[in-house]
Tab-separated table of C-alpha atoms in Angstrom:
chain	number	residue	atom	x	y	z
D	1	ARG	CA	-3.796	3.230	3.940
D	2	VAL	CA	-6.574	0.908	2.881
D	3	LEU	CA	-7.282	2.918	-0.251
D	4	ASP	CA	-4.387	4.283	-2.264
D	5	CYS	CA	-5.252	6.266	-5.381
D	6	ASP	CA	-2.693	8.335	-7.285
D	7	LEU	CA	-4.292	11.416	-8.829
D	8	SER	CA	-1.875	11.423	-11.780
D	9	PRO	CA	-2.875	9.761	-13.941
D	10	LEU	CA	-6.221	8.661	-12.505
D	11	SER	CA	-7.286	7.037	-15.750
D	12	GLU	CA	-4.736	4.263	-15.154
D	13	SER	CA	-5.603	3.705	-11.490
D	14	GLN	CA	-7.364	0.701	-10.084
D	15	VAL	CA	-9.173	1.011	-6.770
D	16	VAL	CA	-10.179	-1.739	-4.356
D	17	ALA	CA	-12.044	-1.855	-1.062
D	18	ALA	CA	-10.676	-3.861	1.853
D	19	TRP	CA	-12.769	-6.328	3.843
D	20	ALA	CA	-11.816	-8.514	6.783
D	21	SER	CA	-13.131	-10.874	9.422
D	22	VAL	CA	-10.908	-10.797	12.520
D	23	PRO	CA	-11.405	-13.406	13.791
D	24	PHE	CA	-13.221	-15.490	11.195
D	25	PRO	CA	-16.578	-16.445	12.854
D	26	ALA	CA	-16.137	-20.224	13.065
D	27	LEU	CA	-17.633	-22.173	15.969
D	28	ARG	CA	-15.349	-24.552	17.842
D	29	GLY	CA	-15.657	-27.991	16.321
D	30	SER	CA	-17.479	-26.795	13.196
D	31	SER	CA	-16.176	-27.220	9.665
D	32	LEU	CA	-15.599	-24.507	7.069
D	33	PRO	CA	-18.708	-25.562	5.072
D	34	ASP	CA	-20.799	-25.303	8.260
D	35	THR	CA	-19.578	-21.737	8.779
D	36	LEU	CA	-20.003	-20.648	5.159
D	37	CYS	CA	-23.482	-22.204	4.921
D	38	ALA	CA	-24.542	-19.933	7.801
D	39	TYR	CA	-23.696	-16.897	5.635
D	40	GLN	CA	-25.784	-17.546	2.523
D	41	GLN	CA	-27.572	-14.160	2.751
D	42	ASP	CA	-24.524	-12.127	3.730
D	43	VAL	CA	-20.759	-12.466	3.661
D	44	PRO	CA	-18.764	-13.292	6.813
D	45	TRP	CA	-16.556	-10.221	6.597
D	46	LYS	CA	-16.918	-6.480	7.226
D	47	LEU	CA	-16.003	-3.476	5.111
D	48	LEU	CA	-12.859	-1.665	6.270
D	49	SER	CA	-12.786	1.077	3.620
D	50	SER	CA	-14.873	4.195	4.242
D	51	CYS	CA	-17.269	3.632	1.340
D	52	GLY	CA	-20.440	4.357	3.346
D	53	GLU	CA	-22.085	1.035	2.455
D	54	GLN	CA	-21.847	-2.206	4.395
D	55	ARG	CA	-23.933	-4.652	2.355
D	56	VAL	CA	-22.591	-5.686	-1.032
D	57	SER	CA	-24.355	-8.276	-3.164
D	58	ARG	CA	-22.123	-7.993	-6.220
D	59	CYS	CA	-18.585	-7.194	-7.220
D	60	PHE	CA	-16.468	-7.076	-10.353
D	61	ALA	CA	-13.382	-8.881	-9.076
D	62	GLN	CA	-11.884	-9.897	-5.754
D	63	SER	CA	-8.950	-11.610	-4.106
D	64	VAL	CA	-9.709	-13.458	-0.853
D	65	VAL	CA	-7.315	-15.026	1.650
D	66	LEU	CA	-8.378	-17.398	4.437
D	67	ARG	CA	-5.943	-18.677	7.026
D	68	GLY	CA	-6.213	-20.905	10.075
D	69	ILE	CA	-9.118	-23.104	8.867
D	70	CYS	CA	-8.598	-26.706	7.766
D	71	LYS	CA	-10.962	-29.158	6.064
D	72	GLU	CA	-12.644	-31.761	8.260
D	73	ARG	CA	-13.784	-35.124	6.941
D	74	LYS	CA	-17.577	-35.309	7.215
D	75	GLN	CA	-20.485	-36.670	5.235
D	76	PRO	CA	-21.394	-34.233	2.430
D	77	PRO	CA	-24.873	-32.802	3.209
D	78	SER	CA	-24.276	-29.922	0.773
D	79	PRO	CA	-22.118	-29.145	-2.294
D	80	LEU	CA	-19.764	-27.198	-0.028
D	81	HIS	CA	-19.218	-30.239	2.186
D	82	ALA	CA	-18.523	-32.355	-0.903
D	83	CYS	CA	-15.524	-30.240	-1.925
D	84	GLU	CA	-12.254	-32.083	-1.573
D	85	SER	CA	-10.114	-29.212	-0.294
D	86	THR	CA	-10.427	-25.977	1.673
D	87	GLU	CA	-9.467	-24.034	-1.454
D	88	GLN	CA	-12.350	-25.619	-3.385
D	89	MET	CA	-14.786	-24.828	-0.558
D	90	LEU	CA	-13.834	-21.168	-0.477
D	91	GLN	CA	-13.882	-20.855	-4.271
D	92	HIS	CA	-17.295	-22.558	-4.448
D	93	TYR	CA	-18.666	-20.140	-1.842
D	94	LEU	CA	-17.297	-17.092	-3.679
D	95	HIS	CA	-18.811	-18.204	-6.992
D	96	THR	CA	-22.162	-18.730	-5.261
D	97	ALA	CA	-22.126	-15.439	-3.341
D	98	PHE	CA	-20.756	-13.383	-6.258
D	99	PRO	CA	-21.853	-15.056	-9.508
D	100	GLY	CA	-20.067	-13.720	-12.573
D	101	ALA	CA	-17.282	-12.031	-10.606
D	102	LEU	CA	-13.616	-12.817	-11.128
D	103	SER	CA	-12.654	-14.383	-7.794
D	104	THR	CA	-9.272	-15.660	-6.712
D	105	SER	CA	-8.758	-17.327	-3.349
D	106	HIS	CA	-5.818	-18.471	-1.254
D	107	VAL	CA	-5.840	-20.643	1.862
D	108	LEU	CA	-3.114	-20.785	4.505
D	109	GLU	CA	-3.257	-23.410	7.242
D	110	GLN	CA	-1.249	-21.337	9.719
D	111	PRO	CA	-3.504	-18.993	11.768
D	112	CYS	CA	-2.556	-15.459	12.769
D	113	SER	CA	-0.610	-15.380	16.022
D	114	THR	CA	-2.019	-13.134	18.775
D	115	LEU	CA	0.630	-13.737	21.421
D	116	PRO	CA	1.969	-10.727	23.361
D	117	PRO	CA	2.464	-7.910	22.560
D	118	TYR	CA	-0.735	-8.397	20.480
D	119	PRO	CA	-3.549	-6.658	22.444
D	120	GLN	CA	-6.037	-8.998	24.121
D	121	PHE	CA	-9.297	-7.249	23.212
D	122	PHE	CA	-11.157	-10.426	22.283
D	123	SER	CA	-14.505	-11.608	23.574
D	124	PRO	CA	-14.520	-14.249	26.353
D	125	LEU	CA	-16.516	-16.363	23.870
D	126	LEU	CA	-13.296	-17.104	21.977
D	127	THR	CA	-11.204	-20.184	22.648
D	128	ARG	CA	-7.427	-20.080	22.898
D	129	GLN	CA	-7.307	-20.885	19.165
D	130	GLY	CA	-9.764	-18.083	18.304
D	131	PHE	CA	-12.889	-20.171	17.636
D	132	LEU	CA	-16.342	-19.179	18.894
D	133	LEU	CA	-18.032	-20.892	21.839
D	134	ASP	CA	-21.772	-21.547	22.040
D	135	LYS	CA	-21.873	-20.050	25.540
D	136	PRO	CA	-19.448	-18.373	27.952
D	137	PRO	CA	-17.058	-20.823	29.619
D	138	GLY	CA	-17.577	-21.628	33.273
D	139	TYR	CA	-14.012	-20.714	34.061
D	140	SER	CA	-11.761	-17.709	33.672
D	141	SER	CA	-10.981	-17.314	30.003
D	142	THR	CA	-7.370	-17.673	28.886
D	143	ALA	CA	-5.473	-15.458	26.488
D	144	VAL	CA	-6.209	-15.972	22.807
D	145	GLU	CA	-3.029	-17.302	21.214
D	146	SER	CA	-4.114	-17.405	17.569
D	147	ILE	CA	-7.132	-16.612	15.387
D	148	PRO	CA	-8.440	-17.665	11.981
D	149	VAL	CA	-8.724	-14.678	9.648
D	150	LEU	CA	-10.384	-13.957	6.328
D	151	ALA	CA	-9.413	-10.876	4.318
D	152	ALA	CA	-10.500	-9.648	0.903
D	153	LEU	CA	-9.639	-6.918	-1.588
D	154	GLN	CA	-12.683	-6.260	-3.719
D	155	SER	CA	-13.487	-4.161	-6.755
D	156	SER	CA	-17.195	-3.417	-6.334
D	157	PRO	CA	-19.893	-0.749	-6.798
D	158	VAL	CA	-19.333	0.614	-3.283
D	159	LEU	CA	-16.231	2.327	-4.656
D	160	HIS	CA	-18.465	4.551	-6.800
D	161	THR	CA	-19.916	6.048	-3.611
D	162	LEU	CA	-16.475	6.665	-2.131
D	163	LEU	CA	-14.946	8.200	-5.264
D	164	SER	CA	-18.029	10.305	-6.035
D	165	SER	CA	-18.041	11.711	-2.499
D	166	LEU	CA	-14.358	12.550	-2.791
D	167	ASP	CA	-14.991	14.270	-6.133
D	168	LYS	CA	-17.867	16.334	-4.698
D	169	ASP	CA	-15.866	17.381	-1.634
D	170	LEU	CA	-12.911	18.506	-3.751
D	171	ARG	CA	-15.153	20.505	-6.077
D	172	LYS	CA	-16.598	22.392	-3.099
D	173	LEU	CA	-13.099	23.585	-2.246
D	174	ASN	CA	-12.630	27.257	-3.129
D	175	THR	CA	-8.970	27.239	-4.079
D	176	ARG	CA	-8.973	30.984	-4.810
D	177	ARG	CA	-9.391	31.649	-1.099
D	178	LEU	CA	-6.445	29.368	-0.341
D	179	PRO	CA	-3.409	30.962	-2.024
D	180	SER	CA	-1.085	28.411	-0.439
D	181	PHE	CA	-3.051	25.479	-1.927
D	182	PHE	CA	-0.903	25.442	-5.063
D	183	SER	CA	2.349	26.420	-3.362
D	184	ALA	CA	3.691	22.891	-3.912
D	185	GLY	CA	3.797	23.539	-7.652
D	186	VAL	CA	0.454	22.088	-8.788
D	187	GLU	CA	-1.191	24.266	-11.426
D	188	GLN	CA	-4.885	25.150	-11.408
D	189	GLY	CA	-5.341	23.462	-14.773
D	190	ASP	CA	-3.696	20.256	-13.562
D	191	PHE	CA	-5.949	20.234	-10.502
D	192	GLU	CA	-9.093	20.629	-12.595
D	193	GLU	CA	-7.904	17.892	-14.960
D	194	ALA	CA	-7.343	15.572	-11.996
D	195	LEU	CA	-10.902	16.243	-10.816
D	196	GLU	CA	-12.273	15.253	-14.202
D	197	GLU	CA	-10.205	12.077	-14.146
D	198	LEU	CA	-11.469	11.326	-10.634
D	199	ARG	CA	-15.061	11.679	-11.835
D	200	THR	CA	-14.311	9.394	-14.776
D	201	LEU	CA	-12.728	6.868	-12.422
D	202	SER	CA	-15.802	6.861	-10.154
D	203	GLN	CA	-18.014	6.132	-13.150
D	204	CYS	CA	-15.998	2.975	-13.840
D	205	TYR	CA	-17.506	1.456	-10.690
D	206	GLU	CA	-21.152	2.239	-11.480
D	207	THR	CA	-23.563	-0.575	-12.247
D	208	GLY	CA	-25.772	1.442	-14.604
D	209	PHE	CA	-28.143	3.107	-12.152
D	210	GLY	CA	-25.873	5.791	-10.712
D	211	ALA	CA	-25.305	6.518	-7.055
D	212	GLY	CA	-29.028	6.829	-6.352
D	213	GLY	CA	-29.950	3.395	-7.698
D	214	SER	CA	-30.449	0.615	-5.205
D	215	GLU	CA	-28.674	-2.703	-5.369
D	216	ASP	CA	-32.012	-4.414	-5.710
D	217	GLU	CA	-32.683	-2.393	-8.859
D	218	ALA	CA	-29.237	-3.196	-10.188
D	219	ASP	CA	-29.726	-6.886	-9.498
D	220	SER	CA	-32.932	-6.882	-11.547
D	221	ASP	CA	-31.078	-5.654	-14.625
């Protein structure tokens, strides 16, 4: 389960959304700064949690892990290239993409192994080490043996949409027509209290404009 939220007590729960890039979209022969510089307007990972929103320009806190990418020695054409380590590059990118957010990052040199029985559903544009090619190879592609991966757990406003939708769906439930709903021992009062706590929890992830406010409006605050 990507999202795990205990209904009792909800007031003490913390919710995060999961993001991942499998494989991390790095071209063969390119450095990590080259890849990150290509994602200045968007992040190089996709939302895995069912929050209904794909683009996120802000978050409250996040923990990001990158594995399988090493620093290459090149002339520093940008602040990212000037960083001395892969950890510094990733941290610099996170601070730039999410200013003001609490960001922690971890880097592992070892890539994720994709040897059998891992399913080979990768594009022919991937090398054996999981890096992107500029064009399809002129030969039969070989099995991908490993891939670089980036994964993130993020506390962000998209969680307000998810929790609010869950709250609305539960409130539409007519428990009086479902006599077996409380057969497990949950009382009607406890259920209603949990709904109130769920609504309170969803409000913790608002940015001040409610579910109907756009991110552009929130960014102008």
